[in-house]
mmCIF file of C-alpha atoms in Angstrom:
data_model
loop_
_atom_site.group_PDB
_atom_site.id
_atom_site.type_symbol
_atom_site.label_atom_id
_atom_site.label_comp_id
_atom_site.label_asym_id
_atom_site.label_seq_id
_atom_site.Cartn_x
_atom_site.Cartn_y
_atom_site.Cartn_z
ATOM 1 C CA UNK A 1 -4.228 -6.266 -10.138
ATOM 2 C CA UNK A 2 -2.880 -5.437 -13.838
ATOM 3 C CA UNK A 3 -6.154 -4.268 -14.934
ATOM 4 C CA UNK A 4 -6.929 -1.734 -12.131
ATOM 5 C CA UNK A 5 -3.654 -0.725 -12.155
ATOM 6 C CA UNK A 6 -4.223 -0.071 -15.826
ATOM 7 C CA UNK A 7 -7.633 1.532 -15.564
ATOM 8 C CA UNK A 8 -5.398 3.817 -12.588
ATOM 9 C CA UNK A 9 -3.005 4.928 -15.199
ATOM 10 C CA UNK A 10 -5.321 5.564 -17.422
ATOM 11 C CA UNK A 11 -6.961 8.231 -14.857
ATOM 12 C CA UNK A 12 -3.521 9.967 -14.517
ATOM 13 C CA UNK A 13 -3.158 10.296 -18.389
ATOM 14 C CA UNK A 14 -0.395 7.514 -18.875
ATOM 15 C CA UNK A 15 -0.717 5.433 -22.126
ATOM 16 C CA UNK A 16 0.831 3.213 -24.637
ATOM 17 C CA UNK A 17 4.261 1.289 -23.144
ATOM 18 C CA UNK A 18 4.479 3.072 -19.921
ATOM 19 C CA UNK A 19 0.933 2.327 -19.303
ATOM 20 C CA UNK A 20 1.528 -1.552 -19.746
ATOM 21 C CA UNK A 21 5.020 -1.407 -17.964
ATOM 22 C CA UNK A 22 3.210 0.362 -15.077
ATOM 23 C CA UNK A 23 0.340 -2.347 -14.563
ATOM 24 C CA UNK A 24 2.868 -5.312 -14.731
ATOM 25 C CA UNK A 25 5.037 -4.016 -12.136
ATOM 26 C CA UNK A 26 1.859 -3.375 -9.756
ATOM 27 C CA UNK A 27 0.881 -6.598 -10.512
ATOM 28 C CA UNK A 28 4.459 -8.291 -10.290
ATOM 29 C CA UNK A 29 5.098 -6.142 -7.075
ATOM 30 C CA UNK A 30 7.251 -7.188 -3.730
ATOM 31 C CA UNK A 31 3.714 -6.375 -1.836
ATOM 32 C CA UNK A 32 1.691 -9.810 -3.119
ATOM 33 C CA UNK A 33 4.298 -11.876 -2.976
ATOM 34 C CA UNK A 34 5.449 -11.057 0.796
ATOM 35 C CA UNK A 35 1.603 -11.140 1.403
ATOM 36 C CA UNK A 36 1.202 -14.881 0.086
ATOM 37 C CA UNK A 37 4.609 -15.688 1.817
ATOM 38 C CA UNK A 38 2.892 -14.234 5.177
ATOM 39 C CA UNK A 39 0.075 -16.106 4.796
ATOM 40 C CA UNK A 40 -2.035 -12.891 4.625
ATOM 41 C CA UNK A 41 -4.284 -14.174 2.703
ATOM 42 C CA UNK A 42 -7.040 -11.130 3.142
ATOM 43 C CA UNK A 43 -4.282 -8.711 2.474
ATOM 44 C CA UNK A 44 -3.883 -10.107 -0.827
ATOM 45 C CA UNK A 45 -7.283 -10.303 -2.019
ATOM 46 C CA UNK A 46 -7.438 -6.675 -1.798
ATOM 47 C CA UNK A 47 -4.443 -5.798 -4.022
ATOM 48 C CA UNK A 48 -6.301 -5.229 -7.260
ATOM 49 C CA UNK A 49 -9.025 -3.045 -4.853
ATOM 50 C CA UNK A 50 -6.783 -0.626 -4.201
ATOM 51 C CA UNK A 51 -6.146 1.387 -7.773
ATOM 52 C CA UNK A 52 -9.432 1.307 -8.155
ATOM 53 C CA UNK A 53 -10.499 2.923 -4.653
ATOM 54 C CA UNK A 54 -7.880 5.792 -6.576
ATOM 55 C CA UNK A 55 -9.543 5.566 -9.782
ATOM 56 C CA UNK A 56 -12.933 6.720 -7.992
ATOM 57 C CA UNK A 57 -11.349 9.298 -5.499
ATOM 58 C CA UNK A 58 -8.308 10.638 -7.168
ATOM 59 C CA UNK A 59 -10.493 13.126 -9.024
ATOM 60 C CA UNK A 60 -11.437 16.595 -7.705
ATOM 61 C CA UNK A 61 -15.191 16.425 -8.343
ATOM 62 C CA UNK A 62 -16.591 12.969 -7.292
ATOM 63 C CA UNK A 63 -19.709 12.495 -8.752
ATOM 64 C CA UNK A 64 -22.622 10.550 -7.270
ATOM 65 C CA UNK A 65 -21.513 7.626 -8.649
ATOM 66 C CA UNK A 66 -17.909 7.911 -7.897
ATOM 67 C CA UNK A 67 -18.967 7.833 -4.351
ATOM 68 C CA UNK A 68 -20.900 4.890 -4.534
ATOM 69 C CA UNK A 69 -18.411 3.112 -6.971
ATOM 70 C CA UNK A 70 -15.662 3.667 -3.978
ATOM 71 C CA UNK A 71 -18.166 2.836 -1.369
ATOM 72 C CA UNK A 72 -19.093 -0.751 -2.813
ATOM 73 C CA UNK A 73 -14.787 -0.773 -3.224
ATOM 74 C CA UNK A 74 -14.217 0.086 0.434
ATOM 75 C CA UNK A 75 -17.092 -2.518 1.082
ATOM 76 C CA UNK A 76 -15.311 -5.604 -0.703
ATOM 77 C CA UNK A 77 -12.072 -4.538 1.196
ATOM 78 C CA UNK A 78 -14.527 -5.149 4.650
ATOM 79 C CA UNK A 79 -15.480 -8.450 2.983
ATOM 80 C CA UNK A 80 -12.544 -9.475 2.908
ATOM 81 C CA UNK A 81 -11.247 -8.690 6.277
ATOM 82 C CA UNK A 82 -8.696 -6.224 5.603
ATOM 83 C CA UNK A 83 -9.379 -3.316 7.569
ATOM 84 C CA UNK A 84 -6.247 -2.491 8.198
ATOM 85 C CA UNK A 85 -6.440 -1.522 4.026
ATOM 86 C CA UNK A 86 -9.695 0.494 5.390
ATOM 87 C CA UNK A 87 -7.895 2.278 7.709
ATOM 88 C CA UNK A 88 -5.224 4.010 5.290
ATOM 89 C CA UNK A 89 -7.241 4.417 1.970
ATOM 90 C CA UNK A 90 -9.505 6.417 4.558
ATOM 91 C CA UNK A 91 -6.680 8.405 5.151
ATOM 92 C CA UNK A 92 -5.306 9.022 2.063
ATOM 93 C CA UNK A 93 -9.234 9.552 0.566
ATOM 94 C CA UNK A 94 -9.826 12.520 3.567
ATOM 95 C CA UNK A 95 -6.205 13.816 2.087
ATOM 96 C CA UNK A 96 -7.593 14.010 -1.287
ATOM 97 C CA UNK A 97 -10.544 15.626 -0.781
ATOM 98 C CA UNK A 98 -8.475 17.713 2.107
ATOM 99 C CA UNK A 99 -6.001 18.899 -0.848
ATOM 100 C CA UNK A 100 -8.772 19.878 -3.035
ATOM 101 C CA UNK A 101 -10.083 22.565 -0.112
ATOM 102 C CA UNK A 102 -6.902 24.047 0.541
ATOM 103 C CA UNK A 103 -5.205 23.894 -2.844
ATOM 104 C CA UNK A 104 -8.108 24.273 -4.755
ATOM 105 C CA UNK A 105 -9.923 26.113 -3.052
ATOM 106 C CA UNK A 106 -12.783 23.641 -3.482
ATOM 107 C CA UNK A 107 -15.749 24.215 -1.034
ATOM 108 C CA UNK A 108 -15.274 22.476 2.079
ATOM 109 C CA UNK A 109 -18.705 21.642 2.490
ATOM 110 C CA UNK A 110 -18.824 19.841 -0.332
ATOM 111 C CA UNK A 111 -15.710 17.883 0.235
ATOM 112 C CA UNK A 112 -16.982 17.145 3.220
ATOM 113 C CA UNK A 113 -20.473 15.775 2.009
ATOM 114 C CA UNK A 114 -18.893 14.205 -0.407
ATOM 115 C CA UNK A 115 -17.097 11.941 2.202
ATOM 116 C CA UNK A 116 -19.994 11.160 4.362
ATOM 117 C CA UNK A 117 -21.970 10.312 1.849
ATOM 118 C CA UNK A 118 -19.111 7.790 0.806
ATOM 119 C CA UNK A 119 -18.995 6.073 3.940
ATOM 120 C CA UNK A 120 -22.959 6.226 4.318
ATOM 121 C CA UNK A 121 -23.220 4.253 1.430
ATOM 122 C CA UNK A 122 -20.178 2.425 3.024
ATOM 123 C CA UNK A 123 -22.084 1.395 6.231
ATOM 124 C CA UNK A 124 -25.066 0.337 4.392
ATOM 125 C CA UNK A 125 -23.066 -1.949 1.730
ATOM 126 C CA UNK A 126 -21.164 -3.471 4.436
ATOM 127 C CA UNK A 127 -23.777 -3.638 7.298
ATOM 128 C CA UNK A 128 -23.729 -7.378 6.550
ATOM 129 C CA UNK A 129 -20.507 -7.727 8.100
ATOM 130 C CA UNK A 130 -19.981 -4.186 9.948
ATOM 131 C CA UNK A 131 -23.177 -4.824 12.784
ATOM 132 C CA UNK A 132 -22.221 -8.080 13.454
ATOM 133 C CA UNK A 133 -18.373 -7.081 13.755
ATOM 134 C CA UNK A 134 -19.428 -3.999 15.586
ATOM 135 C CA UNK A 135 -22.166 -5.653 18.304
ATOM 136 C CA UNK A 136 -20.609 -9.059 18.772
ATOM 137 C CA UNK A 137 -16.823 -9.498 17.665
ATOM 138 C CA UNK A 138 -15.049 -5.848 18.745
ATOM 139 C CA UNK A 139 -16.496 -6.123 22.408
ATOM 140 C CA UNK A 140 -14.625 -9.422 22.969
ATOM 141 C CA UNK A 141 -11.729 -8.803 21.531
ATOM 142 C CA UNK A 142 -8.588 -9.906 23.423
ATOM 143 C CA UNK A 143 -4.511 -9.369 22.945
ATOM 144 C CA UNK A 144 -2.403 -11.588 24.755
ATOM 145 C CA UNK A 145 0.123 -8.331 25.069
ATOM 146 C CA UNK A 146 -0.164 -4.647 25.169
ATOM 147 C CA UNK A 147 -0.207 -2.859 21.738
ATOM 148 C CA UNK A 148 2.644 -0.824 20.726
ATOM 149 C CA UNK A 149 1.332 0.885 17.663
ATOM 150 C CA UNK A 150 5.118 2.960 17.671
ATOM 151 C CA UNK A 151 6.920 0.159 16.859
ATOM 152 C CA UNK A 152 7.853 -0.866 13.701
ATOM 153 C CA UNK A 153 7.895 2.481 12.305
ATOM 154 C CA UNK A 154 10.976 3.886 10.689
ATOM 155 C CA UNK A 155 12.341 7.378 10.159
ATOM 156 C CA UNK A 156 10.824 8.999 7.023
ATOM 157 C CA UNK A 157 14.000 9.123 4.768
ATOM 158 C CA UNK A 158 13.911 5.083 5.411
ATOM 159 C CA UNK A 159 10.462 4.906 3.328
ATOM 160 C CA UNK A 160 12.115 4.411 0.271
ATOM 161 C CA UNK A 161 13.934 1.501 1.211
ATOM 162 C CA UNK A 162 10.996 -1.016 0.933
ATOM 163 C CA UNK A 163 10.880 -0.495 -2.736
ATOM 164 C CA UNK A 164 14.385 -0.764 -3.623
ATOM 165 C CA UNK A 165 15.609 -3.140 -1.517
ATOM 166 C CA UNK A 166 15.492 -7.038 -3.030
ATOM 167 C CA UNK A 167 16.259 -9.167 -0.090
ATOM 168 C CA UNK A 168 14.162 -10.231 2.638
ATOM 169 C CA UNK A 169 14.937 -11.653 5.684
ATOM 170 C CA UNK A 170 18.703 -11.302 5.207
ATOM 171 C CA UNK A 171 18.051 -7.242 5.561
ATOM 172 C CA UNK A 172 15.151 -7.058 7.502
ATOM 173 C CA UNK A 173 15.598 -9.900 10.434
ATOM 174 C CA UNK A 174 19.035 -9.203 10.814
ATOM 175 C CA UNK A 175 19.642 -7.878 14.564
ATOM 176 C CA UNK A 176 22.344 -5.431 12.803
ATOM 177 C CA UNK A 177 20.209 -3.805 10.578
ATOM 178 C CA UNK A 178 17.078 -3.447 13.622
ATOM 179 C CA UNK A 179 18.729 -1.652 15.888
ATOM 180 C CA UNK A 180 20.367 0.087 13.149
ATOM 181 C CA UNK A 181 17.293 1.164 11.033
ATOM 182 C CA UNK A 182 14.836 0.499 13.353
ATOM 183 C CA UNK A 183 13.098 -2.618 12.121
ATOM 184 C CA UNK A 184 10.771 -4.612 14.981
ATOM 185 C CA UNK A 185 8.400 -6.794 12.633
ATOM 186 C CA UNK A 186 9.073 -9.518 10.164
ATOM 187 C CA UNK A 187 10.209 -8.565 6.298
ATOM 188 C CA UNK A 188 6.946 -9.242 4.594
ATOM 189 C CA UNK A 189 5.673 -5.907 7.260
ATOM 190 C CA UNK A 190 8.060 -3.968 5.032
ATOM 191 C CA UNK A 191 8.438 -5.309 1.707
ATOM 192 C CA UNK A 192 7.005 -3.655 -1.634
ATOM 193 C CA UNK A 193 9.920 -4.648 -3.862
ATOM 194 C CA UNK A 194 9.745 -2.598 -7.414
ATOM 195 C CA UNK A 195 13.462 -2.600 -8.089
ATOM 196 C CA UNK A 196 15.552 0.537 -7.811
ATOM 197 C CA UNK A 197 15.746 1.006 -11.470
ATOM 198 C CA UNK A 198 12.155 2.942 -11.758
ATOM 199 C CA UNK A 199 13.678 5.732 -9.853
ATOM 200 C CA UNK A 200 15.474 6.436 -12.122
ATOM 201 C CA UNK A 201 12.753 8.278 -13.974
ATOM 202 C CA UNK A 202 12.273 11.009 -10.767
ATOM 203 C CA UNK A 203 15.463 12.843 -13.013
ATOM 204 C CA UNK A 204 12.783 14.416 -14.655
ATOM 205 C CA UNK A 205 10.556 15.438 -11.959
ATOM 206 C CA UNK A 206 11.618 18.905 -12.477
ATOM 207 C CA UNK A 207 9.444 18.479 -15.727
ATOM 208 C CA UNK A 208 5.823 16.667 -14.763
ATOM 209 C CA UNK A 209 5.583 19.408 -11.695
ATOM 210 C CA UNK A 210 3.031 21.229 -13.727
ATOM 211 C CA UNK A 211 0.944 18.528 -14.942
ATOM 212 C CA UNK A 212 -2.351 17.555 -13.254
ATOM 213 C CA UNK A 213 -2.127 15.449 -10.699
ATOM 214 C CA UNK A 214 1.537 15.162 -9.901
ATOM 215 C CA UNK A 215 1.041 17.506 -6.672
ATOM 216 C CA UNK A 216 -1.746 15.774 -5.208
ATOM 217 C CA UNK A 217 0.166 12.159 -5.603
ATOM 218 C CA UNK A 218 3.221 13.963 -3.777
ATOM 219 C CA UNK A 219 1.557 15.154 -0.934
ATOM 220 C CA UNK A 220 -0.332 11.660 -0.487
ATOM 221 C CA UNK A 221 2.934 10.066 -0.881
ATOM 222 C CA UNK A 222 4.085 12.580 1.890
ATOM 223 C CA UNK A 223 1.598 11.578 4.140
ATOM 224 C CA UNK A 224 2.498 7.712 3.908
ATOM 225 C CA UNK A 225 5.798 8.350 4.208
ATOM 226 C CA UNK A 226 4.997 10.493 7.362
ATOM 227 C CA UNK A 227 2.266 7.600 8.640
ATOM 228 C CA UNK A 228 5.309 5.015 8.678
ATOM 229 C CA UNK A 229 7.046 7.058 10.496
ATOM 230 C CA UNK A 230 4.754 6.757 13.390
ATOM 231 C CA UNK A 231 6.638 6.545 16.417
ATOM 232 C CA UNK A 232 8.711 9.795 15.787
ATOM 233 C CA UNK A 233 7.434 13.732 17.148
ATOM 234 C CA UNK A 234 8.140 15.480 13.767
ATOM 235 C CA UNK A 235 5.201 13.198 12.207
ATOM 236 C CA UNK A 236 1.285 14.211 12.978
ATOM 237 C CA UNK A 237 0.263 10.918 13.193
ATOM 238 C CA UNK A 238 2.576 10.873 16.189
ATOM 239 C CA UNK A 239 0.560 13.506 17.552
ATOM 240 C CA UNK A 240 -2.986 11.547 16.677
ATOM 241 C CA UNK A 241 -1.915 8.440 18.120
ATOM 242 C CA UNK A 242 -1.051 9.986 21.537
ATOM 243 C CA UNK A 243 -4.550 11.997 21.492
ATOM 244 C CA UNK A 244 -6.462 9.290 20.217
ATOM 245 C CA UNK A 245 -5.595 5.915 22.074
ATOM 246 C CA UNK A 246 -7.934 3.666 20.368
ATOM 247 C CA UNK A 247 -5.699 4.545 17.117
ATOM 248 C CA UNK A 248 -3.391 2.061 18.658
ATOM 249 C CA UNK A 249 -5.223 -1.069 17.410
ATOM 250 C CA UNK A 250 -3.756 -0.605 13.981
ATOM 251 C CA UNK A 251 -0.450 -1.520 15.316
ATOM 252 C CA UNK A 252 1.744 -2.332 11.956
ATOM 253 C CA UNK A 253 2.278 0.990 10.848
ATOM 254 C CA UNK A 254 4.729 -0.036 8.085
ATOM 255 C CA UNK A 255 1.725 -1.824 6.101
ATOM 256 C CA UNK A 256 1.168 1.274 4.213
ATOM 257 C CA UNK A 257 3.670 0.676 1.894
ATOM 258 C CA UNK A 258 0.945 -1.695 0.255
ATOM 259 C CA UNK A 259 -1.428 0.847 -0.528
ATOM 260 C CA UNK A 260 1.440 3.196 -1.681
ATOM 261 C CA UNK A 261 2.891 1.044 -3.965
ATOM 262 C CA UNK A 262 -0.088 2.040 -6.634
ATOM 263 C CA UNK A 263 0.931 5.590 -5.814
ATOM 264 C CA UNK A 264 4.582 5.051 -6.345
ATOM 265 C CA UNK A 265 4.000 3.406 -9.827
ATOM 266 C CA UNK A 266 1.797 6.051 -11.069
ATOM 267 C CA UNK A 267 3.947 9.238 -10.165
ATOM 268 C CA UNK A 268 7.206 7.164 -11.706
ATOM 269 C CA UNK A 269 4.736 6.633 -15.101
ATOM 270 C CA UNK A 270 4.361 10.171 -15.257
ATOM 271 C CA UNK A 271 7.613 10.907 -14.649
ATOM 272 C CA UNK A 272 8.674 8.131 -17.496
ATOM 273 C CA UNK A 273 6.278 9.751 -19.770
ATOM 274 C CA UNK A 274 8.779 12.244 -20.247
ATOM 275 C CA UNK A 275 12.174 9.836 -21.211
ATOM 276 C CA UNK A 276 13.170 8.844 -24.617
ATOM 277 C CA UNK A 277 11.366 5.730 -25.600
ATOM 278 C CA UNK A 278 14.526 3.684 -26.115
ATOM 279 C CA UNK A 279 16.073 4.547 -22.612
ATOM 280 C CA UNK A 280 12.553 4.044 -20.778
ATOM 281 C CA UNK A 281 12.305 0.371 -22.649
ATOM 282 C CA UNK A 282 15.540 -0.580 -21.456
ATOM 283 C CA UNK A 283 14.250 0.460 -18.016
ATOM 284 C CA UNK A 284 11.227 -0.907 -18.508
ATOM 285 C CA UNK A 285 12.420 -4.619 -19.583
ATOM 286 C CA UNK A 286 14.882 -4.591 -16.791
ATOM 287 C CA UNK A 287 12.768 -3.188 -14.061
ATOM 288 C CA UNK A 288 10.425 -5.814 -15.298
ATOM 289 C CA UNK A 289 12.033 -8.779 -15.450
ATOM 290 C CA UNK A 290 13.892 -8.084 -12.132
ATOM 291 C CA UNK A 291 11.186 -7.355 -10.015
ATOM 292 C CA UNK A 292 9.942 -10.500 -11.530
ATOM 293 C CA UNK A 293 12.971 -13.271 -10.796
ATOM 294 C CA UNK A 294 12.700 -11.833 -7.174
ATOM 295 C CA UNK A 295 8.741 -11.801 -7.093
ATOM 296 C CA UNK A 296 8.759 -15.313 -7.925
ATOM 297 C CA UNK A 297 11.448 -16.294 -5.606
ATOM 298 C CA UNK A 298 9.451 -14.488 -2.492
ATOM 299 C CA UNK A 299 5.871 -16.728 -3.747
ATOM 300 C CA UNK A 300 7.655 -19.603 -3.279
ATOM 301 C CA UNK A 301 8.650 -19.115 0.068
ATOM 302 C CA UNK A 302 4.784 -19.673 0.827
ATOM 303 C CA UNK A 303 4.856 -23.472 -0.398
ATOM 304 C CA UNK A 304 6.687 -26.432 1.624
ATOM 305 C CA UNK A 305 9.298 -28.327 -0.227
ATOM 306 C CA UNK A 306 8.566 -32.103 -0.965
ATOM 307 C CA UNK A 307 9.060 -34.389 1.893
ATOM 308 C CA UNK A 308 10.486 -37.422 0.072
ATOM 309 C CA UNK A 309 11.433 -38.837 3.043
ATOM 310 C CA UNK A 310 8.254 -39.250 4.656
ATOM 311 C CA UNK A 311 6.419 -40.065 1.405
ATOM 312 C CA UNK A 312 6.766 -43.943 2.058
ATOM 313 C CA UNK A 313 5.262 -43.396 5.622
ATOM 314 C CA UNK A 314 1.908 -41.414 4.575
ATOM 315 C CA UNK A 315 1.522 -44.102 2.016
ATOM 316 C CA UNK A 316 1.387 -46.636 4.306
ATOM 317 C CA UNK A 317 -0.448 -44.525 6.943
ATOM 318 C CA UNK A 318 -3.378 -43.634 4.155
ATOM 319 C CA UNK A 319 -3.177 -48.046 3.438
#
């Protein structure tokens, strides 16, 4: 995950200590651990996937081999099992190549080749899996309860929260703060802790507006922040989900903070670029080394204390 999310940063133009600092706090990030701790196991293996799905699509012309390099990314993602990851890097990839059109004025035909050809290569990487998935595992599918894909959401000026906030089930899974905020899953649905302290760097937003690709990571961060806000009229997705029923299968809408997270990082490191070096250390070491403490504490929850008790007993039950 700290090598993607290095090769990421590189893309944007971020080097030297705010490069480094940037791939350690991807790879140190609230997202894995609460993954681990959920026993999400497929969730996880796609981490380091997805800043290098960006590294291939972020740019404005995607060469032939861009699309197949973020084709055979998409595929592993399949292989896995995550395709709720599938799901939102497709939407953030048709926002990409969406933002080129209309603030680039880009042609939209070849935007829009440039997509299908993506997921042509795509369905012939993954036909392994997809066909089989698609013929014999989707048609007997069953829930034991209706879907709600509205719940969970949370207003959009929540979004930040996930980030910044440390604890887990003492903010998340307390019945105060769901019917106050809004919360219906479990923490780890939420949690991408990164500490609060990298914020700090948006002071000089004003600043990186002009550079290249601080627009384009706005408006995708826009349009996650608008996803997880799912259940409410003022978002589109709103909108989508009511037209589009079968939508409702991908019924977590707060798991795009995962995907974000890479997002979040590299429009901060931009932003840091900009700070004097001594100040943005002192960030850096901090932001580091807490997101770190309570990354490790969140991993942990994932393994079972010792039994010591019962350690006598399975002795004699293995004689």
């Amino acid at each position: 995950s700290g090598v993607s999310m290095w090769i990421f940063l590189t893309s944007l133009g971020v080097e030297g200590p705010v490069r480094l600092w940037g791939a350690l706090l991807y790879m140190l990030s609230g997202g894995a651990g609460a993954r681990l701790a959920a026993g999400q196991i497929q969730t996880l293996l796609t981490y380091p996937l997805i800043p290098l799905f960006f590294f291939f699509s972020l740019p404005s012309m995607m060469r032939f081999s861009r699309e197949i390099s973020a084709a055979l990314v998409l595929t592993l993602i399949i292989f896995s099992g995550d395709f709720y990851t599938i799901w939102f890097l497709t939407i953030f990839f048709i926002a990409i190549r969406g933002y080129y059109v209309f603030a680039k004025r880009e042609s939209l035909l070849g935007s829009s080749a440039s997509v299908v050809r993506t997921y042509v290569f795509l369905s012939i990487f993954a036909s392994v899996k997809l066909v089989p998935f698609l013929l014999d595992v989707l048609p007997r599918i069953e829930r034991f309860s209706a879907v709600d894909p509205f719940a969970g959401s949370i207003h959009a000026w929540l979004s930040p929260l996930p980030f910044i906030i440390p604890w887990r089930e003492m903010f998340y899974d307390r019945p105060f703060f769901r019917r106050l905020l809004g919360f219906h899953f479990n923490w780890y649905e939420y949690y991408a802790f990164i500490s609060p302290l990298p914020f700090l760097f948006l002071i000089k937003i004003k600043s990186v507006m002009k550079q290249k690709y601080t627009i384009l990571l706005l408006t995708l961060l826009g349009i996650g922040v608008l996803y997880s806000a799912l259940k409410y009229p003022y978002s589109p997705f709103y909108w989508l989900f009511r037209t589009l029923p079968f939508l409702g299968n991908f019924r977590v809408p707060q798991r795009i903070f995962t995907p974000m997270t890479p997002l979040v990082i590299g429009f901060l490191s931009i932003c840091a670029k900009s700070w004097k070096k001594n100040i943005a250390m002192g960030i850096f070491v901090l932001s580091i080394g807490w997101t770190f403490f309570v990354g490790q504490r969140t991993m942990l929850l994932a393994f079972e204390k010792p039994r010591a008790a019962e350690r006598a007993l399975i002795q004699a039950l293995r004689q």
